[in-house]
Tab-separated table of C-alpha atoms in Angstrom:
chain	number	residue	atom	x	y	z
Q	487	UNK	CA	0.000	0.000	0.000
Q	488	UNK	CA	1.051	3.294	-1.271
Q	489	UNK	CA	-0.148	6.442	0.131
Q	490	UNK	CA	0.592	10.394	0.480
Q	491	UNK	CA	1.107	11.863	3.686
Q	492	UNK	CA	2.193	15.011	5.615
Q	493	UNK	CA	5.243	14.507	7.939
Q	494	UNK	CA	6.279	16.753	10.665
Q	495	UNK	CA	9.568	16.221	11.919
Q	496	UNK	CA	10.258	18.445	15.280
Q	497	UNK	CA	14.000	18.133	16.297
Q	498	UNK	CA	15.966	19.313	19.567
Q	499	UNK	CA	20.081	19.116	19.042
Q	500	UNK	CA	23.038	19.302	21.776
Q	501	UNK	CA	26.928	20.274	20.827
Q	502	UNK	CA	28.406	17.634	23.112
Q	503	UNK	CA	31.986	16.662	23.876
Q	504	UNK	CA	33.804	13.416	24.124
Q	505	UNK	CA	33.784	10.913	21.326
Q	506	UNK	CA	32.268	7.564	20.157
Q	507	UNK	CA	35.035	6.243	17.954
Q	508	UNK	CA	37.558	5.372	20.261
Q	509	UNK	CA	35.286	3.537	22.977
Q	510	UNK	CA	35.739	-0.168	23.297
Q	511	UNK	CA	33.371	-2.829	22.218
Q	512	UNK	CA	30.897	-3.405	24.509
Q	513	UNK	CA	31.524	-0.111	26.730
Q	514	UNK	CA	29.623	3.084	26.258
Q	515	UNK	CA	31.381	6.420	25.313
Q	516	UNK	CA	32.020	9.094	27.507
Q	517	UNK	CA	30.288	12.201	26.402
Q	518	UNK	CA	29.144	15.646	28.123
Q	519	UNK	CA	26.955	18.410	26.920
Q	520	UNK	CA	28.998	22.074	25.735
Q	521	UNK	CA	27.543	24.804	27.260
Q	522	UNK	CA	25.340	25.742	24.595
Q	523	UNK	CA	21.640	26.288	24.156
Q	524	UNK	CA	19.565	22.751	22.333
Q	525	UNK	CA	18.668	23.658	19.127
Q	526	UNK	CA	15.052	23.443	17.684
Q	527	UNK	CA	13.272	22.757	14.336
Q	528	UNK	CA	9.904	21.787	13.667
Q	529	UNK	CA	9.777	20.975	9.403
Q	530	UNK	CA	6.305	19.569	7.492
Q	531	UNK	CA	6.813	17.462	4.569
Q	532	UNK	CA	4.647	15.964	2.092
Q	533	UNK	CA	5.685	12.519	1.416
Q	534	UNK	CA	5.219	8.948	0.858
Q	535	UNK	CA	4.429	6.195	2.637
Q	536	UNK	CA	4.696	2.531	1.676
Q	537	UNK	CA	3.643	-0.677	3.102
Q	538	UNK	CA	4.683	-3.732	1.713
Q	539	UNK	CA	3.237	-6.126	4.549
Q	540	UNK	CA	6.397	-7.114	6.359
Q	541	UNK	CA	8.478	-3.636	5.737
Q	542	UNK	CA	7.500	0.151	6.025
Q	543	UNK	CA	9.158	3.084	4.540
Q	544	UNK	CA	8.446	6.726	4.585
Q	545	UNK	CA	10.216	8.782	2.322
Q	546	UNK	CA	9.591	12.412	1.870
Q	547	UNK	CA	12.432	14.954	-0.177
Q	548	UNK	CA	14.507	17.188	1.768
Q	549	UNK	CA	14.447	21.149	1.067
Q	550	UNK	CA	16.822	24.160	1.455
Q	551	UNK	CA	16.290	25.088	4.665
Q	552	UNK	CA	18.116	21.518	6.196
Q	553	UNK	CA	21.207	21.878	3.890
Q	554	UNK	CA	20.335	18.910	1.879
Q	555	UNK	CA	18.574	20.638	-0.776
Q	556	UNK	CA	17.346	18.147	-3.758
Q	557	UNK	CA	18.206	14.818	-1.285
Q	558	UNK	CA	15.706	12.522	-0.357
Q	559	UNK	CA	15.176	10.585	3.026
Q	560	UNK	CA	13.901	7.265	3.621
Q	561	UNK	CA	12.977	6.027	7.283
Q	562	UNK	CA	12.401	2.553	7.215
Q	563	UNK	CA	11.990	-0.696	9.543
Q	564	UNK	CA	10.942	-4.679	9.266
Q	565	UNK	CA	7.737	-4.586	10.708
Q	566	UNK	CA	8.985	-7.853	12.414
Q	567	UNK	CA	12.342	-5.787	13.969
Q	568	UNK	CA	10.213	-2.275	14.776
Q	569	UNK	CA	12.907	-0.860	17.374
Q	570	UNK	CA	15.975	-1.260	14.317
Q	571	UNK	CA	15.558	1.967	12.161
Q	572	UNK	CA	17.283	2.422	9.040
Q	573	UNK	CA	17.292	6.561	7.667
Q	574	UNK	CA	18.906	7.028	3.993
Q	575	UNK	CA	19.703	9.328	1.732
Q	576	UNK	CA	20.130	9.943	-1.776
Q	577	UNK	CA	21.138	12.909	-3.594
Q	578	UNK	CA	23.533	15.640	-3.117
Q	579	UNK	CA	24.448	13.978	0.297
Q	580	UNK	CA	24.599	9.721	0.436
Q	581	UNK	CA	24.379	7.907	3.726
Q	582	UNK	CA	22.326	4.992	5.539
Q	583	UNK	CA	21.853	5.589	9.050
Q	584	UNK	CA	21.437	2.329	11.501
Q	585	UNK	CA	19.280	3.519	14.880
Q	586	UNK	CA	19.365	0.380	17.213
Q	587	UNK	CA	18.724	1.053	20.799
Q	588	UNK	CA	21.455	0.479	23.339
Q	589	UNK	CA	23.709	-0.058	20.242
Q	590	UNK	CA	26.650	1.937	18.805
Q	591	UNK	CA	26.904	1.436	14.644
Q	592	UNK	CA	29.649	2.842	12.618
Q	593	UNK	CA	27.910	4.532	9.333
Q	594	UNK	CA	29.502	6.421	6.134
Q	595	UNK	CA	28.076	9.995	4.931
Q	596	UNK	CA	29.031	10.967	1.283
Q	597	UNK	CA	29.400	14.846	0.273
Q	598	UNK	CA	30.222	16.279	-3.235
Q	599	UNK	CA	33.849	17.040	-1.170
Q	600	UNK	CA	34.037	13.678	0.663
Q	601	UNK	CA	33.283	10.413	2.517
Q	602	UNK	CA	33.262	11.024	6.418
Q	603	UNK	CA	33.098	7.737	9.101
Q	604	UNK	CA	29.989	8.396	11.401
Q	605	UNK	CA	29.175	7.191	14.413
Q	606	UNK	CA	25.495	6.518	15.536
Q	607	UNK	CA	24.564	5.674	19.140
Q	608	UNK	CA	21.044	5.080	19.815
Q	609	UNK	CA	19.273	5.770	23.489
Q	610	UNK	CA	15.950	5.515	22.537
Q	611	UNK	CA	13.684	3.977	20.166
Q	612	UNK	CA	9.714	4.516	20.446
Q	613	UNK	CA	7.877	3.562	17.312
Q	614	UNK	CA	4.646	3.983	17.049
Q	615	UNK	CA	4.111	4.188	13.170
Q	616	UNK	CA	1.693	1.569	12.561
Q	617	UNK	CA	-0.561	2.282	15.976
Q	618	UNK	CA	-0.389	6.423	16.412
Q	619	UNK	CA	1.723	7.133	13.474
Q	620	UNK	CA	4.278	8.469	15.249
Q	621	UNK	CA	8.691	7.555	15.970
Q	622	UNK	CA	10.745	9.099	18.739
Q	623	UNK	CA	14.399	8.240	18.715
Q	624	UNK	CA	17.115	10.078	20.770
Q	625	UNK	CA	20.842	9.084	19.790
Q	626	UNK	CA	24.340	10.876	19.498
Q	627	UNK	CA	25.580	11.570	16.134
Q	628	UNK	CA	29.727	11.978	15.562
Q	629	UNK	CA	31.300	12.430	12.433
Q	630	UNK	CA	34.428	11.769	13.041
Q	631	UNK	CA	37.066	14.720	14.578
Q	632	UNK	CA	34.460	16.969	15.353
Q	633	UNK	CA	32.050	17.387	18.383
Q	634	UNK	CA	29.033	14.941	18.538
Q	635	UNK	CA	25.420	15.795	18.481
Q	636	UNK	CA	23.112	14.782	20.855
Q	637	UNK	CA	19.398	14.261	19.106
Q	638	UNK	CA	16.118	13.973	19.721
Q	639	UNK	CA	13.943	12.998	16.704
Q	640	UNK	CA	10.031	13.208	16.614
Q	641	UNK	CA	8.302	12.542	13.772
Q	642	UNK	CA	4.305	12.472	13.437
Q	643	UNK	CA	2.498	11.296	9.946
Q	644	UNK	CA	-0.497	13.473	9.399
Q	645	UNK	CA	-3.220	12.570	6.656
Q	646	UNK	CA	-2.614	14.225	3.242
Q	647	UNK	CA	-5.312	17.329	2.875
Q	648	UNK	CA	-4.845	16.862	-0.559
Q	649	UNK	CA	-6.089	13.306	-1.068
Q	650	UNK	CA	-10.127	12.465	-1.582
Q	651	UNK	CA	-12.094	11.754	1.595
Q	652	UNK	CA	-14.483	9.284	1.812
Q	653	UNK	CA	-17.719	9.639	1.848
């Protein structure tokens, strides 16, 4: 099942210090938040959502205002695995993102310039997609040599106002 919907996306991001590269397998990285003020963005997208019966992806195409202009995003999960959440992207910026809670995974993001190692370490995985609609994921984002992010992802689908209603 193919559909159009409207996705809101409300973000809240942390500069943090410390790193996630160098900790050992099996122990968690040391991090601490920079004295600066969380940063917030609510977006709406239209987009897509597919159903295939055992996987679900939601797709929607990125704008100016995130940086990745003419890219497109995929969020997607086995309905059999829902807590293992894969994001990609395609276009002017490349990467597959793994979100598994409790779990650290090592992930490459391609720009026009070049490829950069990223680490991914997942706190918190609440989806919801297939009762509410809805995925919450917090998780600490490092690309490698430069402070880490510390995330907080919401994202709500919303019925498209553009399709027919039912009578």
């Amino acid at each position: 099942m193919l559909k159009k919907v409207r996705i809101s996306i409300h973000t809240k991001q942390q500069e943090i210090g410390g790193t996630l590269f160098d900790a050992p397998k099996g122990s968690s990285a040391t991090t601490q938040a920079i004295n600066a003020e969380p940063q917030e963005m609510e977006l709406m997208f239209e987009g897509r959502y597919y159903d295939d019966g055992t996987r679900i992806s939601i797709s929607y195409k990125e704008g100016e205002i995130t940086g990745m202009d003419n890219s497109r995003t995929a969020i997607s999960f086995q309905k059999s695995e829902p807590a293992l959440i894969t994001m990609t992207r395609d276009g002017a910026v490349r990467t597959a993102l793994v979100f598994e809670e409790g779990r650290r995974h090592l992930c490459v993001y391609q720009t026009p310039f070049m490829p950069f190692e990223v680490a991914v370490k997942t706190k918190q995985v609440q989806n919801r997609i297939e009762e509410n609609g809805t995925l919450r994921m917090q998780y600490t984002v490092e690309l490698k040599g430069a402070n880490a992010e510390q995330t907080d992802f919401s994202l709500t689908l919303l019925p498209d106002t553009n399709a027919p209603t039912s009578k």
